[in-house]
Amino acid sequence: DAGVIQSPRHEVTEMGQEVTLRCKPISGHDYLFWYRQTMMRGLELLIYFNNNVPIDDSGMPEDRFSAKMPNASFSTLKIQPSEPRDSAVYFCASSLDPASTDTQYFGPGTRLTVL
Amino acid sequence: AQKVTQAQTEISVVEKEDVTLDCVYETRDTTYYLFWYKQPPSGELVFLIRRNSFDEQNEISGRYSWNFQKSTSSFNFTITASQVVDSAVYFCALSELTGANNLFFGTGTRLTVIP
């Protein structure tokens, strides 16, 4: 059974460029989460979706960040324009209903470097 | 407000020693879940255990064991007979059933097992 898939695994871009990170959740999972990991702030939730609908985006840093989930098997996190302080590892995770015995399963992450 | 504290930033042990990683949490919810994740040098986040607030039984899985004590709001993780492959950053996390369904992570404990 395939886990959460993220692409690209590494992204190097220049300040001001648009960056799109992609995620394919585990099939059948109703929840999808985007996290960011930095040395300064650790792991923090950016946004999460339930049944493709954004539920809580209070963690999105600013308007330069946007996330979409057009269908149950695909989500994107876009940064436009990117800035050096956006450099981090971005994780996508998915899970079943939280009331179940399941947990969040994480993808391998995308390491973003903005020069 | 919810909070997870991992006071130990870094721990070093010699192979075959036992080591305990501490986790203290804060929440106002009566129903919540606690987790441990492992992040090896390769960077992925590996799920280790999930515990709900109604189950205070200690759990053992091979060399790993977990001690959940609601009275002290702690969920500590012990590795017995540590091995070099245990070297990683370990994160404790909290999820509340009410409100946002997301993981609140501690800052992590970096464990180094010296051969």
PDB file of N, CA, C and O in Angstrom, chain A residues 31 33 35 37 43 45 48 56 91 98-104 106, chain B residues 33 35 37 39 43-45 47 50 91 97 99-103 105:
ATOM      1  N   TYR A  31      -8.704  13.156   5.592  1.00  0.00           N
ATOM      2  CA  TYR A  31      -8.038  14.356   6.091  1.00  0.00           C
ATOM      3  C   TYR A  31      -6.656  14.497   5.457  1.00  0.00           C
ATOM      4  O   TYR A  31      -5.917  13.515   5.334  1.00  0.00           O
ATOM      5  N   PHE A  33      -3.188  17.160   5.635  1.00  0.00           N
ATOM      6  CA  PHE A  33      -2.542  18.217   6.414  1.00  0.00           C
ATOM      7  C   PHE A  33      -1.262  18.658   5.717  1.00  0.00           C
ATOM      8  O   PHE A  33      -0.537  17.837   5.165  1.00  0.00           O
ATOM      9  N   TYR A  35       2.254  20.583   6.830  1.00  0.00           N
ATOM     10  CA  TYR A  35       3.086  21.065   7.932  1.00  0.00           C
ATOM     11  C   TYR A  35       4.367  21.664   7.367  1.00  0.00           C
ATOM     12  O   TYR A  35       4.818  21.308   6.282  1.00  0.00           O
ATOM     13  N   GLN A  37       8.443  22.486   8.663  1.00  0.00           N
ATOM     14  CA  GLN A  37       9.433  22.265   9.709  1.00  0.00           C
ATOM     15  C   GLN A  37      10.628  23.174   9.475  1.00  0.00           C
ATOM     16  O   GLN A  37      11.269  23.136   8.423  1.00  0.00           O
ATOM     17  N   LEU A  43       7.981  21.949  14.038  1.00  0.00           N
ATOM     18  CA  LEU A  43       6.909  21.467  13.162  1.00  0.00           C
ATOM     19  C   LEU A  43       5.637  22.237  13.469  1.00  0.00           C
ATOM     20  O   LEU A  43       5.148  22.239  14.591  1.00  0.00           O
ATOM     21  N   LEU A  45       1.588  23.286  11.916  1.00  0.00           N
ATOM     22  CA  LEU A  45       0.534  23.051  10.943  1.00  0.00           C
ATOM     23  C   LEU A  45       0.265  24.320  10.146  1.00  0.00           C
ATOM     24  O   LEU A  45       0.138  25.395  10.709  1.00  0.00           O
ATOM     25  N   TYR A  48      -5.297  22.355   7.040  1.00  0.00           N
ATOM     26  CA  TYR A  48      -5.746  21.000   6.826  1.00  0.00           C
ATOM     27  C   TYR A  48      -7.104  20.976   6.136  1.00  0.00           C
ATOM     28  O   TYR A  48      -7.897  21.925   6.232  1.00  0.00           O
ATOM     29  N   ASP A  56      -9.116  24.539   8.441  1.00  0.00           N
ATOM     30  CA  ASP A  56      -8.388  25.472   9.284  1.00  0.00           C
ATOM     31  C   ASP A  56      -7.118  25.905   8.562  1.00  0.00           C
ATOM     32  O   ASP A  56      -6.230  25.087   8.350  1.00  0.00           O
ATOM     33  N   PHE A  91       5.941  19.110   4.937  1.00  0.00           N
ATOM     34  CA  PHE A  91       5.402  17.761   5.012  1.00  0.00           C
ATOM     35  C   PHE A  91       3.904  17.786   4.715  1.00  0.00           C
ATOM     36  O   PHE A  91       3.174  18.672   5.158  1.00  0.00           O
ATOM     37  N   PRO A  98     -10.523  11.281  12.737  1.00  0.00           N
ATOM     38  CA  PRO A  98      -9.727  11.291  13.967  1.00  0.00           C
ATOM     39  C   PRO A  98     -10.340  10.469  15.091  1.00  0.00           C
ATOM     40  O   PRO A  98      -9.659  10.084  16.023  1.00  0.00           O
ATOM     41  N   ALA A  99     -11.634  10.230  15.023  1.00  0.00           N
ATOM     42  CA  ALA A  99     -12.261   9.438  16.072  1.00  0.00           C
ATOM     43  C   ALA A  99     -11.956   7.951  15.911  1.00  0.00           C
ATOM     44  O   ALA A  99     -12.244   7.171  16.801  1.00  0.00           O
ATOM     45  N   SER A 100     -11.370   7.612  14.802  1.00  0.00           N
ATOM     46  CA  SER A 100     -11.004   6.210  14.593  1.00  0.00           C
ATOM     47  C   SER A 100      -9.679   5.928  15.285  1.00  0.00           C
ATOM     48  O   SER A 100      -9.104   6.767  15.946  1.00  0.00           O
ATOM     49  N   THR A 101      -9.187   4.747  15.108  1.00  0.00           N
ATOM     50  CA  THR A 101      -7.930   4.385  15.759  1.00  0.00           C
ATOM     51  C   THR A 101      -6.730   4.746  14.893  1.00  0.00           C
ATOM     52  O   THR A 101      -5.609   4.370  15.187  1.00  0.00           O
ATOM     53  N   ASP A 102      -6.984   5.492  13.828  1.00  0.00           N
ATOM     54  CA  ASP A 102      -5.899   5.791  12.910  1.00  0.00           C
ATOM     55  C   ASP A 102      -5.087   6.981  13.394  1.00  0.00           C
ATOM     56  O   ASP A 102      -5.432   7.653  14.359  1.00  0.00           O
ATOM     57  N   THR A 103      -4.026   7.255  12.710  1.00  0.00           N
ATOM     58  CA  THR A 103      -3.178   8.388  13.044  1.00  0.00           C
ATOM     59  C   THR A 103      -2.819   9.109  11.751  1.00  0.00           C
ATOM     60  O   THR A 103      -3.296   8.750  10.682  1.00  0.00           O
ATOM     61  N   GLN A 104      -2.007  10.124  11.854  1.00  0.00           N
ATOM     62  CA  GLN A 104      -1.570  10.838  10.672  1.00  0.00           C
ATOM     63  C   GLN A 104      -0.305  10.179  10.128  1.00  0.00           C
ATOM     64  O   GLN A 104       0.638   9.929  10.881  1.00  0.00           O
ATOM     65  N   PHE A 106       2.768  10.563   7.461  1.00  0.00           N
ATOM     66  CA  PHE A 106       3.480  11.650   6.804  1.00  0.00           C
ATOM     67  C   PHE A 106       4.160  11.194   5.524  1.00  0.00           C
ATOM     68  O   PHE A 106       4.655  10.068   5.417  1.00  0.00           O
TER      69      PHE A 106
ATOM     70  N   TYR B  33      -5.354  12.676  22.190  1.00  0.00           N
ATOM     71  CA  TYR B  33      -4.464  11.601  21.777  1.00  0.00           C
ATOM     72  C   TYR B  33      -3.027  12.082  21.887  1.00  0.00           C
ATOM     73  O   TYR B  33      -2.722  13.248  21.633  1.00  0.00           O
ATOM     74  N   PHE B  35       1.051  11.085  20.820  1.00  0.00           N
ATOM     75  CA  PHE B  35       1.808  10.371  19.800  1.00  0.00           C
ATOM     76  C   PHE B  35       3.310  10.519  20.046  1.00  0.00           C
ATOM     77  O   PHE B  35       3.763  11.490  20.651  1.00  0.00           O
ATOM     78  N   TYR B  37       6.644  10.285  17.346  1.00  0.00           N
ATOM     79  CA  TYR B  37       7.161  10.105  16.000  1.00  0.00           C
ATOM     80  C   TYR B  37       8.684  10.118  16.067  1.00  0.00           C
ATOM     81  O   TYR B  37       9.289  10.804  16.889  1.00  0.00           O
ATOM     82  N   GLN B  39      12.139  10.839  13.734  1.00  0.00           N
ATOM     83  CA  GLN B  39      12.655  11.443  12.517  1.00  0.00           C
ATOM     84  C   GLN B  39      14.136  11.094  12.395  1.00  0.00           C
ATOM     85  O   GLN B  39      14.999  11.728  12.989  1.00  0.00           O
ATOM     86  N   GLY B  43      15.206  12.115   7.361  1.00  0.00           N
ATOM     87  CA  GLY B  43      14.250  13.218   7.363  1.00  0.00           C
ATOM     88  C   GLY B  43      12.781  12.870   7.425  1.00  0.00           C
ATOM     89  O   GLY B  43      11.964  13.743   7.718  1.00  0.00           O
ATOM     90  N   GLU B  44      12.407  11.644   7.133  1.00  0.00           N
ATOM     91  CA  GLU B  44      10.974  11.341   7.169  1.00  0.00           C
ATOM     92  C   GLU B  44      10.472  11.251   8.598  1.00  0.00           C
ATOM     93  O   GLU B  44      11.256  11.103   9.534  1.00  0.00           O
ATOM     94  N   LEU B  45       9.192  11.360   8.778  1.00  0.00           N
ATOM     95  CA  LEU B  45       8.562  11.244  10.094  1.00  0.00           C
ATOM     96  C   LEU B  45       7.892   9.882  10.183  1.00  0.00           C
ATOM     97  O   LEU B  45       6.976   9.577   9.428  1.00  0.00           O
ATOM     98  N   PHE B  47       5.758   7.202  12.343  1.00  0.00           N
ATOM     99  CA  PHE B  47       4.830   7.036  13.457  1.00  0.00           C
ATOM    100  C   PHE B  47       5.287   5.874  14.328  1.00  0.00           C
ATOM    101  O   PHE B  47       5.608   4.791  13.842  1.00  0.00           O
ATOM    102  N   ARG B  50       0.345   5.730  19.175  1.00  0.00           N
ATOM    103  CA  ARG B  50      -0.785   6.620  19.428  1.00  0.00           C
ATOM    104  C   ARG B  50      -1.481   6.111  20.684  1.00  0.00           C
ATOM    105  O   ARG B  50      -1.715   4.905  20.818  1.00  0.00           O
ATOM    106  N   PHE B  91       9.839  13.096  18.368  1.00  0.00           N
ATOM    107  CA  PHE B  91       8.838  14.115  18.647  1.00  0.00           C
ATOM    108  C   PHE B  91       7.659  13.508  19.380  1.00  0.00           C
ATOM    109  O   PHE B  91       7.138  12.458  18.986  1.00  0.00           O
ATOM    110  N   LEU B  97      -9.529  16.008  20.295  1.00  0.00           N
ATOM    111  CA  LEU B  97     -10.645  15.562  19.493  1.00  0.00           C
ATOM    112  C   LEU B  97     -11.561  16.714  19.118  1.00  0.00           C
ATOM    113  O   LEU B  97     -12.149  16.741  18.046  1.00  0.00           O
ATOM    114  N   GLY B  99     -12.284  20.814  18.354  1.00  0.00           N
ATOM    115  CA  GLY B  99     -11.522  21.890  17.722  1.00  0.00           C
ATOM    116  C   GLY B  99     -10.729  21.370  16.535  1.00  0.00           C
ATOM    117  O   GLY B  99     -11.085  20.399  15.901  1.00  0.00           O
ATOM    118  N   ALA B 100      -9.648  22.007  16.254  1.00  0.00           N
ATOM    119  CA  ALA B 100      -8.844  21.645  15.093  1.00  0.00           C
ATOM    120  C   ALA B 100      -8.260  20.248  15.258  1.00  0.00           C
ATOM    121  O   ALA B 100      -7.683  19.925  16.274  1.00  0.00           O
ATOM    122  N   ASN B 101      -8.406  19.468  14.253  1.00  0.00           N
ATOM    123  CA  ASN B 101      -7.852  18.116  14.275  1.00  0.00           C
ATOM    124  C   ASN B 101      -6.451  18.135  13.709  1.00  0.00           C
ATOM    125  O   ASN B 101      -6.229  17.782  12.566  1.00  0.00           O
ATOM    126  N   ASN B 102      -5.510  18.574  14.487  1.00  0.00           N
ATOM    127  CA  ASN B 102      -4.150  18.581  14.008  1.00  0.00           C
ATOM    128  C   ASN B 102      -3.212  18.216  15.153  1.00  0.00           C
ATOM    129  O   ASN B 102      -3.600  18.169  16.303  1.00  0.00           O
ATOM    130  N   LEU B 103      -2.001  17.926  14.797  1.00  0.00           N
ATOM    131  CA  LEU B 103      -0.996  17.526  15.769  1.00  0.00           C
ATOM    132  C   LEU B 103      -0.221  18.745  16.247  1.00  0.00           C
ATOM    133  O   LEU B 103       0.280  19.524  15.445  1.00  0.00           O
ATOM    134  N   PHE B 105       3.109  19.558  17.999  1.00  0.00           N
ATOM    135  CA  PHE B 105       4.367  18.872  18.246  1.00  0.00           C
ATOM    136  C   PHE B 105       5.187  19.566  19.321  1.00  0.00           C
ATOM    137  O   PHE B 105       5.185  20.804  19.435  1.00  0.00           O
TER     138      PHE B 105
END
